[in-house]
Structures are given as C-alpha cells and as structure tokens.
C-alpha cells in the first residue's frame, strides 16, 4: 500500500471516513520501510514486550478482521483467529517467527477485505455479530470512526518505536 492523500475537503461522508482510514492504514507500511527483521521484532519497551513493530502490524490486521468480519458481518470465528477461550488476550502479537513482509501483506489484504465490506453496506448498517458493548450494535459509521482512531493510535506507537530503533520520525520515508 502506498501512502495515500487526504480525502478532498468537501467530499461526502463515506469518502471522508474511508479516505481518512486508508490514509492512516498507509502509514503502517511506511513506518516499517527499511527495517530489518531484527528491528521489526525488537522489544523496545520493557513494560510492553509484545509491542514491537511486527506485533503491532499483526494486532492491526486482526483488529480489522475482528471489527469488519466478526462484528459488522457477524461471520462466526471458525478458529482462524489467534484468540482462544483460555489463551492470552494479546495472542495476535506473538509473531517473533513471522517475517515483517508477510505481516504487512496480510494487513494490506485484510484492509482490502474491510474496504470491500464497507463498500457493500450503508453507513447506517448495524453490526450483525454478537454485541459485547452496552447499548447494543454499532453502525458501520461508528466502526469506521473507531477504526480511524484505533489505526491512528497504533501508527503513533509505530512512530515512537521507529524513533527508538533508528531515530526516524514523522511521515517521511527513510533515507
């Protein structure tokens, strides 16, 4: 995924929501450019050892899957997710043996599937999966806003980890 532009200033709501989400998603791959496997899997935060570049990419992939497939569409989990009933709550972040390129490709593919789901539904469509929140099912509009927030927050984490790894900051490509 290449870095995309911000959505047009006067575009419709759907274009704004999907545009801002796609922009944040594009920063994920950009923040990973030029990293070695060792750097991508390096544990920089002693209090959060699962929060590596690779772990965050894997987490974001499964968050996309969870929100759009499990929640919005209501697709039952048939065991393809990394979570189990008695397993670690952050099981998706145990990726020390998975190459960063594979994780990024899986993330991009999941984002494309999420975009296809989004394109097929009204912004007013309600989640079909079992609701775990007080207040019931959320609209697709809510999910898109949440995913903008979720993705931007984790892009910020990637930005900090990247700075700790090699000093690279901001939204510029590494030299």
PDB file of C-alpha atoms in Angstrom:
ATOM      1  CA  UNK A   1       0.000   0.000   0.000  1.00  0.00           C
ATOM      2  CA  UNK A   2       1.439   3.379  -0.911  1.00  0.00           C
ATOM      3  CA  UNK A   3       0.820   6.480   1.166  1.00  0.00           C
ATOM      4  CA  UNK A   4      -2.479   7.941   0.045  1.00  0.00           C
ATOM      5  CA  UNK A   5      -3.607  11.558   0.073  1.00  0.00           C
ATOM      6  CA  UNK A   6      -6.070  13.062   2.477  1.00  0.00           C
ATOM      7  CA  UNK A   7      -9.655  12.930   1.253  1.00  0.00           C
ATOM      8  CA  UNK A   8     -10.969  16.005  -0.568  1.00  0.00           C
ATOM      9  CA  UNK A   9     -12.063  18.805   1.766  1.00  0.00           C
ATOM     10  CA  UNK A  10     -15.646  18.799   0.520  1.00  0.00           C
ATOM     11  CA  UNK A  11     -16.254  15.120  -0.225  1.00  0.00           C
ATOM     12  CA  UNK A  12     -19.220  13.144   1.063  1.00  0.00           C
ATOM     13  CA  UNK A  13     -19.232  11.366   4.415  1.00  0.00           C
ATOM     14  CA  UNK A  14     -18.324   7.903   3.089  1.00  0.00           C
ATOM     15  CA  UNK A  15     -15.377   9.308   1.114  1.00  0.00           C
ATOM     16  CA  UNK A  16     -14.192  11.217   4.190  1.00  0.00           C
ATOM     17  CA  UNK A  17     -14.425   8.219   6.529  1.00  0.00           C
ATOM     18  CA  UNK A  18     -12.832   5.685   4.198  1.00  0.00           C
ATOM     19  CA  UNK A  19     -10.274   8.231   2.996  1.00  0.00           C
ATOM     20  CA  UNK A  20      -9.041   9.074   6.479  1.00  0.00           C
ATOM     21  CA  UNK A  21      -8.917   5.399   7.424  1.00  0.00           C
ATOM     22  CA  UNK A  22      -6.987   4.485   4.273  1.00  0.00           C
ATOM     23  CA  UNK A  23      -4.544   7.334   4.919  1.00  0.00           C
ATOM     24  CA  UNK A  24      -3.806   6.032   8.422  1.00  0.00           C
ATOM     25  CA  UNK A  25      -3.512   2.480   7.115  1.00  0.00           C
ATOM     26  CA  UNK A  26      -0.970   3.585   4.523  1.00  0.00           C
ATOM     27  CA  UNK A  27       1.274   4.980   7.253  1.00  0.00           C
ATOM     28  CA  UNK A  28       1.664   1.483   8.718  1.00  0.00           C
ATOM     29  CA  UNK A  29       3.718   0.174   5.794  1.00  0.00           C
ATOM     30  CA  UNK A  30       5.585   3.487   5.532  1.00  0.00           C
ATOM     31  CA  UNK A  31       6.657   3.284   9.191  1.00  0.00           C
ATOM     32  CA  UNK A  32       8.024  -0.218   8.512  1.00  0.00           C
ATOM     33  CA  UNK A  33      10.052   0.610   5.396  1.00  0.00           C
ATOM     34  CA  UNK A  34      13.736  -0.145   5.695  1.00  0.00           C
ATOM     35  CA  UNK A  35      13.528  -2.119   8.940  1.00  0.00           C
ATOM     36  CA  UNK A  36      15.448  -5.356   9.310  1.00  0.00           C
ATOM     37  CA  UNK A  37      13.709  -8.422  10.729  1.00  0.00           C
ATOM     38  CA  UNK A  38      15.638  -7.951  13.957  1.00  0.00           C
ATOM     39  CA  UNK A  39      14.447  -4.342  14.249  1.00  0.00           C
ATOM     40  CA  UNK A  40      10.849  -5.261  13.400  1.00  0.00           C
ATOM     41  CA  UNK A  41      10.805  -7.824  16.206  1.00  0.00           C
ATOM     42  CA  UNK A  42      12.966  -5.922  18.703  1.00  0.00           C
ATOM     43  CA  UNK A  43      11.356  -5.341  22.076  1.00  0.00           C
ATOM     44  CA  UNK A  44      11.912  -1.644  22.815  1.00  0.00           C
ATOM     45  CA  UNK A  45       9.517  -1.163  25.726  1.00  0.00           C
ATOM     46  CA  UNK A  46      10.394  -3.265  28.788  1.00  0.00           C
ATOM     47  CA  UNK A  47       6.904  -2.805  30.252  1.00  0.00           C
ATOM     48  CA  UNK A  48       5.199  -3.765  26.952  1.00  0.00           C
ATOM     49  CA  UNK A  49       7.349  -6.523  25.407  1.00  0.00           C
ATOM     50  CA  UNK A  50       4.683  -7.528  22.871  1.00  0.00           C
ATOM     51  CA  UNK A  51       4.574  -4.012  21.430  1.00  0.00           C
ATOM     52  CA  UNK A  52       7.070  -4.469  18.634  1.00  0.00           C
ATOM     53  CA  UNK A  53       6.673  -3.195  15.088  1.00  0.00           C
ATOM     54  CA  UNK A  54       5.796  -6.726  13.971  1.00  0.00           C
ATOM     55  CA  UNK A  55       3.435  -7.238  16.908  1.00  0.00           C
ATOM     56  CA  UNK A  56       1.592  -4.008  16.166  1.00  0.00           C
ATOM     57  CA  UNK A  57       1.175  -4.874  12.474  1.00  0.00           C
ATOM     58  CA  UNK A  58      -0.222  -8.281  13.421  1.00  0.00           C
ATOM     59  CA  UNK A  59      -2.518  -6.696  16.003  1.00  0.00           C
ATOM     60  CA  UNK A  60      -3.878  -4.196  13.467  1.00  0.00           C
ATOM     61  CA  UNK A  61      -4.536  -6.973  10.966  1.00  0.00           C
ATOM     62  CA  UNK A  62      -6.619  -8.906  13.477  1.00  0.00           C
ATOM     63  CA  UNK A  63      -8.409  -5.763  14.687  1.00  0.00           C
ATOM     64  CA  UNK A  64      -9.504  -5.171  11.068  1.00  0.00           C
ATOM     65  CA  UNK A  65     -10.714  -8.752  10.851  1.00  0.00           C
ATOM     66  CA  UNK A  66     -12.475  -8.623  14.202  1.00  0.00           C
ATOM     67  CA  UNK A  67     -14.367  -5.387  13.561  1.00  0.00           C
ATOM     68  CA  UNK A  68     -15.367  -5.934   9.953  1.00  0.00           C
ATOM     69  CA  UNK A  69     -15.846  -9.714   9.724  1.00  0.00           C
ATOM     70  CA  UNK A  70     -16.819 -10.777  13.238  1.00  0.00           C
ATOM     71  CA  UNK A  71     -18.662  -7.626  14.338  1.00  0.00           C
ATOM     72  CA  UNK A  72     -20.054  -5.948  11.198  1.00  0.00           C
ATOM     73  CA  UNK A  73     -20.836  -9.033   9.125  1.00  0.00           C
ATOM     74  CA  UNK A  74     -21.355 -11.382  12.047  1.00  0.00           C
ATOM     75  CA  UNK A  75     -19.156 -14.049  10.456  1.00  0.00           C
ATOM     76  CA  UNK A  76     -18.543 -16.768  13.051  1.00  0.00           C
ATOM     77  CA  UNK A  77     -14.942 -17.341  14.103  1.00  0.00           C
ATOM     78  CA  UNK A  78     -14.106 -20.812  12.834  1.00  0.00           C
ATOM     79  CA  UNK A  79     -10.742 -20.939  14.552  1.00  0.00           C
ATOM     80  CA  UNK A  80      -8.797 -18.779  12.116  1.00  0.00           C
ATOM     81  CA  UNK A  81      -8.142 -16.049  14.694  1.00  0.00           C
ATOM     82  CA  UNK A  82      -5.229 -16.277  17.147  1.00  0.00           C
ATOM     83  CA  UNK A  83      -7.561 -15.967  20.135  1.00  0.00           C
ATOM     84  CA  UNK A  84      -8.809 -18.910  22.143  1.00  0.00           C
ATOM     85  CA  UNK A  85     -11.095 -19.014  25.145  1.00  0.00           C
ATOM     86  CA  UNK A  86      -8.298 -19.741  27.617  1.00  0.00           C
ATOM     87  CA  UNK A  87      -5.487 -18.152  25.601  1.00  0.00           C
ATOM     88  CA  UNK A  88      -3.510 -14.978  26.051  1.00  0.00           C
ATOM     89  CA  UNK A  89      -5.635 -11.860  25.373  1.00  0.00           C
ATOM     90  CA  UNK A  90      -2.901 -10.464  23.098  1.00  0.00           C
ATOM     91  CA  UNK A  91      -2.174 -13.734  21.273  1.00  0.00           C
ATOM     92  CA  UNK A  92      -2.165 -11.955  17.908  1.00  0.00           C
ATOM     93  CA  UNK A  93       1.026 -10.159  18.926  1.00  0.00           C
ATOM     94  CA  UNK A  94       3.088 -13.355  19.372  1.00  0.00           C
ATOM     95  CA  UNK A  95       4.772 -13.135  15.963  1.00  0.00           C
ATOM     96  CA  UNK A  96       8.503 -13.433  16.685  1.00  0.00           C
ATOM     97  CA  UNK A  97       8.844 -16.093  13.988  1.00  0.00           C
ATOM     98  CA  UNK A  98       6.734 -14.343  11.300  1.00  0.00           C
ATOM     99  CA  UNK A  99       8.534 -12.166   8.720  1.00  0.00           C
ATOM    100  CA  UNK A 100       7.508  -8.498   8.674  1.00  0.00           C
ATOM    101  CA  UNK A 101       6.827  -8.629   4.917  1.00  0.00           C
ATOM    102  CA  UNK A 102       4.291 -11.417   5.474  1.00  0.00           C
ATOM    103  CA  UNK A 103       2.600  -9.487   8.286  1.00  0.00           C
ATOM    104  CA  UNK A 104       2.369  -6.364   6.121  1.00  0.00           C
ATOM    105  CA  UNK A 105       0.935  -8.316   3.193  1.00  0.00           C
ATOM    106  CA  UNK A 106      -1.635  -9.921   5.483  1.00  0.00           C
ATOM    107  CA  UNK A 107      -2.527  -6.489   6.878  1.00  0.00           C
ATOM    108  CA  UNK A 108      -2.943  -4.975   3.408  1.00  0.00           C
ATOM    109  CA  UNK A 109      -5.101  -7.925   2.316  1.00  0.00           C
ATOM    110  CA  UNK A 110      -7.274  -7.596   5.429  1.00  0.00           C
ATOM    111  CA  UNK A 111      -7.684  -3.858   4.822  1.00  0.00           C
ATOM    112  CA  UNK A 112      -8.794  -4.595   1.243  1.00  0.00           C
ATOM    113  CA  UNK A 113     -11.384  -7.062   2.575  1.00  0.00           C
ATOM    114  CA  UNK A 114     -12.547  -4.473   5.115  1.00  0.00           C
ATOM    115  CA  UNK A 115     -12.909  -1.907   2.330  1.00  0.00           C
ATOM    116  CA  UNK A 116     -14.980  -4.359   0.272  1.00  0.00           C
ATOM    117  CA  UNK A 117     -17.282  -4.944   3.255  1.00  0.00           C
ATOM    118  CA  UNK A 118     -17.584  -1.196   3.818  1.00  0.00           C
ATOM    119  CA  UNK A 119     -18.392  -0.560   0.157  1.00  0.00           C
ATOM    120  CA  UNK A 120     -21.174  -3.151   0.231  1.00  0.00           C
ATOM    121  CA  UNK A 121     -23.088  -1.655   3.160  1.00  0.00           C
ATOM    122  CA  UNK A 122     -24.876   1.520   4.146  1.00  0.00           C
ATOM    123  CA  UNK A 123     -23.127   3.647   6.759  1.00  0.00           C
ATOM    124  CA  UNK A 124     -26.264   3.086   8.840  1.00  0.00           C
ATOM    125  CA  UNK A 125     -25.918  -0.724   8.683  1.00  0.00           C
ATOM    126  CA  UNK A 126     -25.703  -2.240  12.169  1.00  0.00           C
ATOM    127  CA  UNK A 127     -23.273  -4.872  13.364  1.00  0.00           C
ATOM    128  CA  UNK A 128     -24.548  -8.395  12.890  1.00  0.00           C
ATOM    129  CA  UNK A 129     -22.131 -10.069  15.298  1.00  0.00           C
ATOM    130  CA  UNK A 130     -22.845 -10.645  18.970  1.00  0.00           C
ATOM    131  CA  UNK A 131     -22.706  -7.306  20.762  1.00  0.00           C
ATOM    132  CA  UNK A 132     -20.428  -7.069  23.771  1.00  0.00           C
ATOM    133  CA  UNK A 133     -20.989  -3.364  24.359  1.00  0.00           C
ATOM    134  CA  UNK A 134     -23.600  -1.697  26.467  1.00  0.00           C
ATOM    135  CA  UNK A 135     -26.088  -0.051  24.155  1.00  0.00           C
ATOM    136  CA  UNK A 136     -26.180  -2.761  21.518  1.00  0.00           C
ATOM    137  CA  UNK A 137     -24.968  -2.914  17.950  1.00  0.00           C
ATOM    138  CA  UNK A 138     -22.913  -0.115  16.416  1.00  0.00           C
ATOM    139  CA  UNK A 139     -23.409   1.314  12.944  1.00  0.00           C
ATOM    140  CA  UNK A 140     -20.815   0.935  10.205  1.00  0.00           C
ATOM    141  CA  UNK A 141     -20.294   4.697  10.578  1.00  0.00           C
ATOM    142  CA  UNK A 142     -19.309   4.141  14.233  1.00  0.00           C
ATOM    143  CA  UNK A 143     -16.995   1.267  13.273  1.00  0.00           C
ATOM    144  CA  UNK A 144     -15.233   3.409  10.659  1.00  0.00           C
ATOM    145  CA  UNK A 145     -14.743   6.245  13.176  1.00  0.00           C
ATOM    146  CA  UNK A 146     -13.433   3.765  15.730  1.00  0.00           C
ATOM    147  CA  UNK A 147     -11.050   2.222  13.184  1.00  0.00           C
ATOM    148  CA  UNK A 148      -9.663   5.658  12.280  1.00  0.00           C
ATOM    149  CA  UNK A 149      -8.971   6.219  15.981  1.00  0.00           C
ATOM    150  CA  UNK A 150      -7.567   2.719  16.531  1.00  0.00           C
ATOM    151  CA  UNK A 151      -5.305   2.814  13.490  1.00  0.00           C
ATOM    152  CA  UNK A 152      -4.052   6.356  14.160  1.00  0.00           C
ATOM    153  CA  UNK A 153      -3.248   5.439  17.779  1.00  0.00           C
ATOM    154  CA  UNK A 154      -1.193   2.455  16.681  1.00  0.00           C
ATOM    155  CA  UNK A 155       0.524   4.455  13.933  1.00  0.00           C
ATOM    156  CA  UNK A 156       1.616   6.731  16.777  1.00  0.00           C
ATOM    157  CA  UNK A 157       3.009   3.692  18.587  1.00  0.00           C
ATOM    158  CA  UNK A 158       4.850   2.672  15.418  1.00  0.00           C
ATOM    159  CA  UNK A 159       6.228   6.196  15.123  1.00  0.00           C
ATOM    160  CA  UNK A 160       7.612   6.094  18.666  1.00  0.00           C
ATOM    161  CA  UNK A 161       9.104   2.615  18.273  1.00  0.00           C
ATOM    162  CA  UNK A 162      10.662   3.616  14.940  1.00  0.00           C
ATOM    163  CA  UNK A 163      12.238   6.669  16.573  1.00  0.00           C
ATOM    164  CA  UNK A 164      13.628   4.493  19.357  1.00  0.00           C
ATOM    165  CA  UNK A 165      15.005   1.999  16.813  1.00  0.00           C
ATOM    166  CA  UNK A 166      16.768   4.329  14.401  1.00  0.00           C
ATOM    167  CA  UNK A 167      15.779   7.940  15.021  1.00  0.00           C
ATOM    168  CA  UNK A 168      13.383   8.054  12.049  1.00  0.00           C
ATOM    169  CA  UNK A 169      10.451  10.344  12.830  1.00  0.00           C
ATOM    170  CA  UNK A 170       7.395  11.807  11.176  1.00  0.00           C
ATOM    171  CA  UNK A 171       5.795  10.956   7.898  1.00  0.00           C
ATOM    172  CA  UNK A 172       8.851  10.868   5.677  1.00  0.00           C
ATOM    173  CA  UNK A 173      10.387   7.820   4.088  1.00  0.00           C
ATOM    174  CA  UNK A 174      13.733   6.616   5.483  1.00  0.00           C
ATOM    175  CA  UNK A 175      16.852   7.612   3.535  1.00  0.00           C
TER     176      UNK A 175
END
